Structure formats: structure tokens, C-alpha cells
Amino acid sequence: MLVLILAAFPAISQTYIKFNAPTTLLGIPQIGIETSLAKKVTFQGDVLGAYWESVNNAPFKTLMVFSEVRYHFNENDKGLYVGGHVGGAIFELQKWNYLNTDKYQKGEAFFLGITIGYQVKINDKWMIDMFIGGGNQQAHYKGRYLSNNEPYEFAKYNKSGEWLPYRGGIMFCYKL
């Protein structure tokens, strides 16, 4: 057991816990953890969630989970990086083209894409990670009425697939 703890210590010393300030201020907190895998390679896992009602009492509930491998052009935790990610989500929300109607959508989504970002060290413990990401999103969902939660369409599932940006923010990172 002691050998495992000692072997893990260098990785822990290069691990950051992170939170996305802009999404958190909007009521959609995102937290993550990033750790070194190699000299210029890190792994990040993060979770974003919202559980509230929008202005017209339509749901805005989502849980998104991502894992990402990043390649840093300079060194880990400093400068430009690019990453490849995979993620999944569950959601219950009103799509933009259904605003001000009695309809909302409930389903799941799968994401596969890339992220580009830039990290700036503030001091030995703190760092800022600015990033944007996107790719292909594939979802399937059921449409329902807000008033009675009954389906408004009778297909087994609607399907949706787009190429779009779906990640971004400014993460404040604390080194463990």
C-alpha cells in the first residue's frame, strides 16, 4: 500500500482541481480535475450541471460529463494546448426554436470533438485555463408538453446531430 501511495505522489503534485467561473456565475457550475500523464500530456475529467427552470417555467436541466487528453506545445500547465475529448449528457430543456411554446425536450447526447486552450500560471498553486471546444454532437430525445408532461410526438425518439461549439470558459485551477 505504501508503495502505491509513494508512486502516486508525483502525479498528485501535478494535479489541479478546477472550476469554470463564467458558467458558475450563470448558474451552470462546471468542475474538473487535470493531471499530468507525461511531459507534455495531461488528462482532464470534468462535469457540468444545471438544475433549474427557465424564464417561462420550462426546464433547463442537464448533466454533462467529459474526459479529455491534452497535448501541451510548451510544457504542462503553461501556454497553448490542444485536446481530444469524448463526453455524454442527459438533458431536459426547451430548445431555442421552441421558446414561448408549451413544448420541451428530454433525452441524452454523445459528444466527440477537440478543445483548444491556453493556460497561464499565476503562482505555484494557481493557474487560469481559457478554452473553447466543439465537435460532433449526437442526441436522441422525446418531445413533451410542459402543461401535462405528455408526448407531443409519437416517434420512438427524435434524433439530432450537429457540428457545433459546446464547450468553453475560463477555469480557475488550484494545484493539489
Short mmCIF file of C-alpha atoms in Angstrom, two decimals:
data_model
loop_
_atom_site.label_atom_id
_atom_site.label_comp_id
_atom_site.label_asym_id
_atom_site.label_seq_id
_atom_site.Cartn_x
_atom_site.Cartn_y
_atom_site.Cartn_z
CA MET A 1 0.00 0.00 0.00
CA LEU A 2 2.80 2.41 0.89
CA VAL A 3 4.45 1.73 -2.48
CA LEU A 4 1.23 2.76 -4.28
CA ILE A 5 0.96 5.97 -2.27
CA LEU A 6 4.60 6.87 -2.95
CA ALA A 7 4.24 6.04 -6.65
CA ALA A 8 1.15 8.27 -6.92
CA PHE A 9 2.71 11.25 -5.09
CA PRO A 10 4.44 12.81 -8.14
CA ALA A 11 1.17 12.68 -10.11
CA ILE A 12 -0.77 14.25 -7.23
CA SER A 13 1.73 17.10 -7.08
CA GLN A 14 0.91 17.83 -10.75
CA THR A 15 -2.86 17.67 -10.34
CA TYR A 16 -5.24 20.64 -10.42
CA ILE A 17 -8.82 20.94 -9.24
CA LYS A 18 -10.69 23.44 -11.44
CA PHE A 19 -13.90 25.42 -11.68
CA ASN A 20 -15.32 27.37 -14.61
CA ALA A 21 -16.07 30.92 -13.43
CA PRO A 22 -18.35 32.16 -16.28
CA THR A 23 -20.62 29.10 -16.29
CA THR A 24 -20.79 29.09 -12.50
CA LEU A 25 -21.86 32.76 -12.50
CA LEU A 26 -24.63 31.80 -14.96
CA GLY A 27 -25.88 29.11 -12.56
CA ILE A 28 -24.34 26.23 -14.50
CA PRO A 29 -21.37 25.08 -12.42
CA GLN A 30 -18.55 23.13 -14.03
CA ILE A 31 -15.80 21.46 -12.03
CA GLY A 32 -12.90 19.36 -13.20
CA ILE A 33 -9.60 17.76 -12.40
CA GLU A 34 -6.49 17.77 -14.60
CA THR A 35 -3.42 15.64 -14.04
CA SER A 36 -0.13 15.02 -15.84
CA LEU A 37 0.35 11.82 -17.80
CA ALA A 38 3.67 12.67 -19.47
CA LYS A 39 5.97 15.64 -20.03
CA LYS A 40 3.57 17.37 -22.46
CA VAL A 41 0.39 15.35 -21.96
CA THR A 42 -2.40 15.76 -19.39
CA PHE A 43 -5.80 14.20 -18.75
CA GLN A 44 -8.83 16.22 -17.69
CA GLY A 45 -12.19 15.00 -16.50
CA ASP A 46 -14.98 17.48 -15.87
CA VAL A 47 -18.67 17.69 -15.03
CA LEU A 48 -21.12 20.48 -15.82
CA GLY A 49 -24.62 20.60 -14.39
CA ALA A 50 -27.72 22.75 -14.23
CA TYR A 51 -30.98 22.08 -12.48
CA TRP A 52 -33.35 24.99 -12.74
CA GLU A 53 -36.39 26.32 -14.56
CA SER A 54 -36.03 28.95 -17.27
CA VAL A 55 -37.92 32.21 -17.51
CA ASN A 56 -41.14 30.68 -18.86
CA ASN A 57 -41.07 27.72 -16.40
CA ALA A 58 -39.55 25.37 -18.96
CA PRO A 59 -36.88 23.07 -17.55
CA PHE A 60 -33.18 23.75 -18.03
CA LYS A 61 -31.67 20.64 -16.51
CA THR A 62 -28.52 19.00 -17.79
CA LEU A 63 -25.62 16.91 -16.64
CA MET A 64 -22.60 16.75 -18.97
CA VAL A 65 -19.51 14.61 -18.34
CA PHE A 66 -16.31 14.87 -20.41
CA SER A 67 -12.92 13.19 -20.48
CA GLU A 68 -10.10 14.74 -22.47
CA VAL A 69 -6.45 14.08 -23.30
CA ARG A 70 -4.44 17.26 -23.93
CA TYR A 71 -1.16 17.87 -25.70
CA HIS A 72 0.73 20.96 -24.47
CA PHE A 73 3.02 22.62 -27.02
CA ASN A 74 5.38 24.13 -24.42
CA GLU A 75 5.02 22.27 -21.13
CA ASN A 76 2.15 21.09 -18.97
CA ASP A 77 0.24 23.87 -17.25
CA LYS A 78 1.75 26.64 -19.39
CA GLY A 79 0.81 28.02 -22.79
CA LEU A 80 -1.11 26.67 -25.76
CA TYR A 81 -2.64 23.17 -25.85
CA VAL A 82 -4.99 21.10 -27.97
CA GLY A 83 -7.10 18.22 -26.72
CA GLY A 84 -9.39 15.48 -27.91
CA HIS A 85 -12.48 14.74 -25.86
CA VAL A 86 -15.43 12.42 -25.56
CA GLY A 87 -18.49 13.14 -23.47
CA GLY A 88 -22.06 12.37 -22.67
CA ALA A 89 -25.08 14.24 -21.35
CA ILE A 90 -28.60 13.84 -20.12
CA PHE A 91 -30.93 16.80 -20.52
CA GLU A 92 -34.42 18.16 -20.02
CA LEU A 93 -34.72 21.57 -21.68
CA GLN A 94 -36.55 23.74 -24.13
CA LYS A 95 -34.69 24.05 -27.42
CA TRP A 96 -34.26 27.58 -28.79
CA ASN A 97 -36.81 27.11 -31.58
CA TYR A 98 -39.48 26.09 -29.01
CA LEU A 99 -39.16 29.17 -26.77
CA ASN A 100 -42.51 30.59 -25.65
CA THR A 101 -44.34 27.36 -26.51
CA ASP A 102 -45.78 24.60 -24.33
CA LYS A 103 -43.11 22.13 -25.51
CA TYR A 104 -39.75 20.87 -24.17
CA GLN A 105 -37.32 18.04 -24.91
CA LYS A 106 -35.87 15.27 -22.73
CA GLY A 107 -33.05 12.95 -23.78
CA GLU A 108 -29.37 12.03 -24.00
CA ALA A 109 -26.41 13.22 -26.07
CA PHE A 110 -22.95 11.99 -27.06
CA PHE A 111 -20.05 14.34 -27.91
CA LEU A 112 -16.78 13.78 -29.79
CA GLY A 113 -14.52 16.72 -30.52
CA ILE A 114 -11.49 18.90 -29.89
CA THR A 115 -10.58 21.68 -27.50
CA ILE A 116 -8.04 24.45 -27.89
CA GLY A 117 -6.88 26.40 -24.91
CA TYR A 118 -4.25 28.48 -23.22
CA GLN A 119 -3.05 28.15 -19.63
CA VAL A 120 -1.41 30.91 -17.59
CA LYS A 121 0.31 30.21 -14.28
CA ILE A 122 -0.40 32.82 -11.61
CA ASN A 123 1.90 31.31 -8.97
CA ASP A 124 2.98 27.86 -7.70
CA LYS A 125 -0.59 26.95 -6.67
CA TRP A 126 -2.92 28.86 -9.04
CA MET A 127 -3.44 28.78 -12.81
CA ILE A 128 -6.03 30.08 -15.31
CA ASP A 129 -7.19 27.84 -18.16
CA MET A 130 -9.04 29.57 -21.04
CA PHE A 131 -10.56 27.18 -23.57
CA ILE A 132 -13.12 26.59 -26.30
CA GLY A 133 -14.19 23.28 -27.76
CA GLY A 134 -16.63 21.67 -30.07
CA GLY A 135 -17.21 18.85 -32.48
CA ASN A 136 -19.97 16.45 -33.33
CA GLN A 137 -23.00 16.10 -31.06
CA GLN A 138 -25.45 13.24 -31.49
CA ALA A 139 -28.64 13.30 -29.42
CA HIS A 140 -31.88 11.43 -29.15
CA TYR A 141 -34.82 12.80 -27.22
CA LYS A 142 -38.58 12.86 -26.77
CA GLY A 143 -40.68 15.98 -27.10
CA ARG A 144 -43.17 16.64 -24.29
CA TYR A 145 -45.75 19.24 -23.31
CA LEU A 146 -44.90 21.46 -20.31
CA SER A 147 -48.52 21.57 -19.18
CA ASN A 148 -49.10 17.82 -18.73
CA ASN A 149 -45.74 16.09 -19.46
CA GLU A 150 -47.40 14.04 -22.24
CA PRO A 151 -45.51 13.44 -25.51
CA TYR A 152 -46.39 15.79 -28.38
CA GLU A 153 -44.99 13.43 -30.99
CA PHE A 154 -45.14 9.70 -31.24
CA ALA A 155 -41.87 8.68 -32.86
CA LYS A 156 -39.84 6.37 -30.65
CA TYR A 157 -37.13 9.07 -30.40
CA ASN A 158 -36.15 12.19 -32.29
CA LYS A 159 -32.54 12.26 -33.39
CA SER A 160 -30.32 15.26 -33.78
CA GLY A 161 -26.72 15.50 -34.96
CA GLU A 162 -24.73 18.69 -35.48
CA TRP A 163 -21.21 20.03 -35.66
CA LEU A 164 -21.04 22.91 -33.21
CA PRO A 165 -19.16 24.58 -30.35
CA TYR A 166 -20.41 23.28 -27.00
CA ARG A 167 -17.58 23.85 -24.50
CA GLY A 168 -15.79 26.94 -23.32
CA GLY A 169 -14.85 29.08 -20.41
CA ILE A 170 -12.23 30.30 -18.01
CA MET A 171 -11.24 27.76 -15.39
CA PHE A 172 -9.57 28.81 -12.17
CA CYS A 173 -7.26 25.98 -11.18
CA TYR A 174 -5.74 25.09 -7.81
CA LYS A 175 -2.75 22.73 -7.61
CA LEU A 176 -3.19 19.93 -5.07
#
